[in-house]
Tab-separated table of C-alpha atoms in Angstrom:
chain	number	residue	atom	x	y	z
G	1	MET	CA	96.182	-44.901	27.384
G	2	ALA	CA	93.095	-44.584	29.752
G	3	PHE	CA	90.865	-41.523	29.735
G	4	MET	CA	89.172	-40.458	32.778
G	5	CYS	CA	86.485	-38.040	33.270
G	6	ALA	CA	87.521	-34.916	35.634
G	7	THR	CA	86.266	-35.387	38.895
G	8	GLY	CA	83.025	-32.824	39.498
G	9	LYS	CA	82.553	-32.776	35.880
G	10	HIS	CA	79.082	-34.296	34.555
G	11	ARG	CA	78.415	-34.924	30.905
G	12	LYS	CA	75.207	-35.633	29.303
G	13	PRO	CA	75.006	-39.380	28.748
G	14	GLY	CA	75.690	-40.473	25.130
G	15	ARG	CA	72.950	-41.851	22.833
G	16	VAL	CA	74.139	-45.398	23.553
G	17	LYS	CA	73.702	-44.977	27.273
G	18	ARG	CA	70.329	-42.990	27.115
G	19	THR	CA	68.994	-45.894	24.982
G	20	THR	CA	70.191	-48.556	27.369
G	21	ALA	CA	68.808	-46.608	30.365
G	22	GLN	CA	65.357	-46.272	28.772
G	23	ALA	CA	65.240	-50.035	27.627
G	24	ALA	CA	66.327	-50.940	31.565
G	25	GLY	CA	63.562	-48.671	32.545
G	26	ILE	CA	60.757	-49.822	30.564
G	27	ALA	CA	61.898	-53.360	31.677
G	28	ALA	CA	61.382	-52.362	35.160
G	29	LEU	CA	58.001	-50.247	34.754
G	30	THR	CA	56.622	-53.434	32.719
G	31	THR	CA	57.553	-55.885	35.674
G	32	THR	CA	55.841	-53.529	37.999
G	33	GLY	CA	52.686	-53.044	35.736
G	34	VAL	CA	52.970	-49.288	35.453
G	35	ILE	CA	53.930	-49.443	31.864
G	36	GLY	CA	50.063	-50.215	31.025
G	37	THR	CA	48.852	-47.239	33.128
G	38	LEU	CA	51.425	-44.854	31.207
G	39	ALA	CA	50.483	-46.082	27.874
G	40	ALA	CA	46.963	-45.485	28.481
G	41	SER	CA	47.686	-41.711	28.689
G	42	PRO	CA	47.000	-39.515	25.628
G	43	ALA	CA	49.454	-36.940	26.762
G	44	LEU	CA	52.350	-39.266	27.381
G	45	ALA	CA	51.554	-41.125	24.092
G	46	ALA	CA	51.528	-37.768	22.220
G	47	GLU	CA	54.761	-36.910	23.980
G	48	ASN	CA	56.360	-40.179	23.197
G	49	THR	CA	55.092	-39.982	19.713
G	50	ALA	CA	56.591	-36.354	19.316
G	51	GLU	CA	60.158	-37.691	20.969
G	52	GLN	CA	60.181	-40.517	18.462
G	53	THR	CA	59.256	-38.370	15.382
G	54	GLY	CA	60.305	-34.972	16.105
G	55	LEU	CA	56.818	-33.648	15.112
G	56	THR	CA	54.431	-31.275	16.945
G	57	PRO	CA	51.249	-33.214	17.862
G	58	VAL	CA	47.990	-31.821	16.321
G	59	VAL	CA	44.851	-31.873	18.275
G	60	SER	CA	41.903	-33.091	16.578
G	61	VAL	CA	38.432	-31.856	17.194
G	62	GLY	CA	36.017	-34.234	18.567
G	63	ASP	CA	32.757	-35.464	17.027
G	64	ASP	CA	30.886	-33.771	19.647
G	65	ILE	CA	32.189	-30.160	19.054
G	66	ALA	CA	31.795	-30.543	15.262
G	67	GLU	CA	28.270	-31.485	15.728
G	68	GLN	CA	28.030	-28.353	18.003
G	69	ILE	CA	29.383	-26.065	15.390
G	70	ASP	CA	27.285	-27.601	12.662
G	71	ALA	CA	24.047	-27.241	14.682
G	72	GLN	CA	25.060	-23.675	15.489
G	73	ALA	CA	25.895	-22.824	11.726
G	74	ALA	CA	22.371	-24.518	10.900
G	75	ALA	CA	20.577	-22.395	13.548
G	76	GLN	CA	22.140	-19.154	12.283
G	77	LYS	CA	21.223	-20.103	8.814
G	78	GLN	CA	17.641	-20.553	9.845
G	79	VAL	CA	17.421	-17.151	11.518
G	80	ALA	CA	18.950	-15.537	8.518
G	81	GLU	CA	16.215	-17.448	6.321
G	82	GLN	CA	13.401	-16.690	8.587
G	83	LYS	CA	14.417	-12.873	8.739
G	84	ALA	CA	14.686	-12.783	4.889
G	85	ALA	CA	11.141	-14.218	4.952
G	86	GLU	CA	9.881	-11.830	7.226
G	87	GLU	CA	11.447	-8.703	5.469
G	88	ALA	CA	10.008	-10.043	2.128
G	89	ALA	CA	6.425	-10.442	3.730
G	90	ALA	CA	6.726	-7.028	5.064
G	91	LYS	CA	7.624	-5.752	1.937
G	92	ARG	CA	4.787	-7.506	0.014
G	93	ALA	CA	2.246	-6.493	2.618
G	94	GLN	CA	3.492	-2.671	2.024
G	95	GLU	CA	3.274	-3.122	-1.867
G	96	ILE	CA	-0.377	-4.224	-1.399
G	97	ARG	CA	-1.311	-1.546	1.242
G	98	GLU	CA	0.073	1.021	-1.527
G	99	ALA	CA	-1.791	-0.632	-4.316
G	100	ARG	CA	-4.991	-0.694	-2.598
G	101	ALA	CA	-4.398	3.091	-1.782
G	102	ARG	CA	-3.667	3.858	-5.299
G	103	ALA	CA	-6.995	1.849	-6.331
G	104	ALA	CA	-9.161	3.618	-3.858
G	105	ARG	CA	-7.597	7.029	-4.930
G	106	GLU	CA	-8.366	6.240	-8.478
G	107	ALA	CA	-11.947	4.994	-7.562
G	108	GLU	CA	-12.546	8.293	-5.739
G	109	ARG	CA	-11.255	10.363	-8.657
G	110	ARG	CA	-13.472	8.605	-11.220
G	111	ARG	CA	-16.359	8.944	-8.717
G	112	LEU	CA	-15.897	12.822	-8.532
G	113	ASN	CA	-15.457	13.158	-12.206
G	114	ALA	CA	-18.615	11.164	-12.867
G	115	PHE	CA	-21.801	12.587	-13.952
G	116	VAL	CA	-25.274	11.323	-13.341
G	117	ALA	CA	-28.905	12.506	-14.268
G	118	PRO	CA	-30.419	14.991	-12.116
G	119	ILE	CA	-33.334	12.842	-11.421
G	120	ALA	CA	-33.048	8.995	-11.530
G	121	ASP	CA	-35.278	6.819	-13.680
G	122	SER	CA	-36.857	9.694	-15.351
G	123	TYR	CA	-36.993	11.048	-18.834
G	124	VAL	CA	-36.974	14.565	-20.900
G	125	SER	CA	-40.691	15.764	-20.992
G	126	THR	CA	-39.745	19.161	-22.707
G	127	GLY	CA	-36.785	19.607	-24.722
G	128	TYR	CA	-34.343	22.408	-25.222
G	129	LYS	CA	-35.220	25.439	-27.162
G	130	ALA	CA	-38.910	24.278	-27.472
G	131	SER	CA	-41.160	27.237	-28.451
G	132	SER	CA	-43.943	28.411	-26.345
G	133	SER	CA	-45.452	31.483	-24.969
G	134	LEU	CA	-45.143	30.327	-21.405
G	135	TRP	CA	-41.462	31.382	-21.375
G	136	SER	CA	-40.547	35.196	-21.540
G	137	SER	CA	-37.632	34.509	-24.043
G	138	GLY	CA	-40.180	32.482	-26.382
G	139	SER	CA	-38.205	29.417	-25.911
G	140	HIS	CA	-37.058	26.860	-23.499
G	141	THR	CA	-33.745	27.471	-21.953
G	142	GLY	CA	-33.289	24.292	-20.415
G	143	ILE	CA	-35.040	20.776	-20.438
G	144	ASP	CA	-37.776	19.543	-17.936
G	145	PHE	CA	-37.523	16.060	-16.253
G	146	HIS	CA	-40.761	14.374	-15.609
G	147	ALA	CA	-41.049	14.083	-11.773
G	148	ALA	CA	-43.842	14.078	-9.178
G	149	SER	CA	-43.571	16.556	-6.440
G	150	GLY	CA	-40.896	15.483	-3.486
G	151	THR	CA	-38.773	13.387	-5.973
G	152	PRO	CA	-35.042	13.544	-4.926
G	153	VAL	CA	-33.110	15.920	-6.890
G	154	HIS	CA	-29.403	15.194	-7.321
G	155	ALA	CA	-26.221	17.410	-8.268
G	156	VAL	CA	-25.210	15.860	-11.820
G	157	GLY	CA	-21.452	16.325	-10.891
G	158	SER	CA	-18.952	17.628	-8.487
G	159	GLY	CA	-19.079	21.410	-7.756
G	160	THR	CA	-19.672	24.206	-5.206
G	161	VAL	CA	-23.165	25.820	-4.660
G	162	VAL	CA	-23.203	29.359	-5.890
G	163	SER	CA	-26.667	30.329	-4.899
G	164	THR	CA	-30.043	28.950	-3.449
G	165	GLY	CA	-33.416	30.387	-3.050
G	166	TRP	CA	-36.217	32.093	-4.898
G	167	GLY	CA	-35.546	32.689	-8.727
G	168	GLY	CA	-38.713	34.423	-9.691
G	169	ALA	CA	-40.204	32.174	-12.543
G	170	TYR	CA	-38.009	29.456	-11.842
G	171	GLY	CA	-39.426	29.196	-8.201
G	172	ASN	CA	-37.000	27.619	-5.515
G	173	GLN	CA	-33.673	27.124	-7.381
G	174	ILE	CA	-30.237	26.129	-6.945
G	175	VAL	CA	-27.220	27.133	-9.127
G	176	ILE	CA	-23.800	25.042	-8.856
G	177	ARG	CA	-20.538	25.662	-10.396
G	178	MET	CA	-19.159	22.483	-11.719
G	179	ALA	CA	-15.719	21.218	-11.447
G	180	ASP	CA	-15.309	21.777	-15.182
G	181	GLY	CA	-16.044	25.542	-14.821
G	182	MET	CA	-19.650	25.338	-16.161
G	183	TYR	CA	-22.772	26.049	-14.313
G	184	THR	CA	-25.903	23.919	-13.663
G	185	GLN	CA	-29.293	25.046	-12.479
G	186	TYR	CA	-32.128	23.238	-10.790
G	187	GLY	CA	-35.544	24.981	-10.771
G	188	HIS	CA	-39.178	24.821	-9.322
G	189	LEU	CA	-37.915	22.856	-6.401
G	190	SER	CA	-40.344	22.240	-3.341
G	191	SER	CA	-37.487	21.851	-1.016
G	192	ILE	CA	-33.770	23.075	-0.905
G	193	GLY	CA	-31.325	20.818	0.923
G	194	VAL	CA	-27.924	22.817	0.273
G	195	THR	CA	-26.440	25.997	1.118
G	196	ALA	CA	-24.024	28.512	-0.704
G	197	GLY	CA	-20.467	27.742	-0.579
G	198	GLN	CA	-21.261	23.824	0.061
G	199	HIS	CA	-19.250	21.392	-2.009
G	200	VAL	CA	-21.213	18.687	-3.372
G	201	THR	CA	-20.567	15.228	-5.281
G	202	PRO	CA	-22.037	13.471	-7.988
G	203	GLY	CA	-25.438	11.994	-7.221
G	204	GLN	CA	-25.628	13.887	-4.035
G	205	GLN	CA	-29.251	14.924	-3.080
G	206	ILE	CA	-29.661	18.643	-2.999
G	207	GLY	CA	-33.382	18.967	-3.004
G	208	LEU	CA	-36.778	17.821	-3.755
G	209	SER	CA	-38.854	18.582	-7.215
G	210	GLY	CA	-42.049	20.478	-6.997
G	211	SER	CA	-44.012	23.080	-8.874
G	212	THR	CA	-42.943	26.482	-7.341
G	213	GLY	CA	-42.648	29.451	-9.918
G	214	ASN	CA	-44.052	29.548	-13.227
G	215	THR	CA	-45.254	25.981	-14.035
G	216	THR	CA	-48.130	23.962	-15.288
G	217	GLY	CA	-47.307	21.056	-12.954
G	218	PRO	CA	-44.427	19.500	-10.887
G	219	HIS	CA	-41.139	18.550	-12.674
G	220	LEU	CA	-37.476	19.574	-12.553
G	221	HIS	CA	-36.421	22.355	-14.955
G	222	PHE	CA	-32.595	21.840	-15.545
G	223	GLU	CA	-30.108	24.218	-17.242
G	224	ALA	CA	-26.554	24.066	-18.299
G	225	ARG	CA	-24.871	27.601	-18.519
G	226	THR	CA	-21.531	29.044	-19.032
G	227	THR	CA	-22.187	31.491	-16.305
G	228	PRO	CA	-24.356	31.449	-13.113
G	229	ASP	CA	-26.876	33.995	-14.658
G	230	TYR	CA	-29.846	33.659	-16.961
G	231	GLY	CA	-29.362	33.841	-20.702
G	232	SER	CA	-25.867	31.981	-20.569
G	233	ASP	CA	-27.522	28.706	-21.433
G	234	VAL	CA	-26.252	25.845	-23.535
G	235	ASP	CA	-28.013	22.519	-24.602
G	236	PRO	CA	-28.199	20.522	-21.398
G	237	VAL	CA	-28.555	17.281	-23.180
G	238	ALA	CA	-25.339	17.779	-25.101
G	239	TYR	CA	-23.596	18.786	-21.908
G	240	LEU	CA	-24.770	15.761	-19.969
G	241	ARG	CA	-23.950	13.399	-22.885
G	242	LYS	CA	-20.372	14.935	-23.165
G	243	HIS	CA	-19.856	13.477	-19.684
G	244	GLY	CA	-21.525	10.179	-20.146
G	245	VAL	CA	-25.139	10.630	-19.163
G	246	ASN	CA	-27.654	9.852	-21.637
G	247	VAL	CA	-30.814	11.394	-21.385
């Protein structure tokens, strides 16, 4: 019994018919030379491969794109390394500046805490508590440094000038309150170079030696005191040596 397809009805060709039609089409395209052009098309080749295998084609990255990605990554790494190096250099520079600042402060602290002799390259010509009728107390209340008139006189340490001017038997004098709370006195000056209330530093010139007041010749009379007044004197040699000055 024969079966006929209903008029107006269209069915999808069977597998055998599709294969036969494809073979016929390929044969025709080969004859016309079109098959070579189609075979060269990657899209068609991929589509054909997908049709045959049933797998979705994967697009691979070209070598030039991969090289661009590698180059970009290398550039980013270089920028990061350069930034890290710059930050390290800046940190090191800051550390150096801070270390130098600390060293400068420490040097200034040592300088301000240092003591010097009131007359450079001199010696004690008359000692402390020496006896003589030249002094009203009967003994020497300080020490005398050998010095020609006009020799620079220096503050022995940091302090503030308490008083300046005429001091009777001491002639022109300067009294300084030291940073440690003691007082120093400089007598028989020919010239005074500081004023009351002025801050002085170790080794700063404060006047010139002379022979004003009760003297037998030019020299510097130097005293160390517990107060700014006469009669509170202590051994000036011991005081200077306590602060590192050998006289």
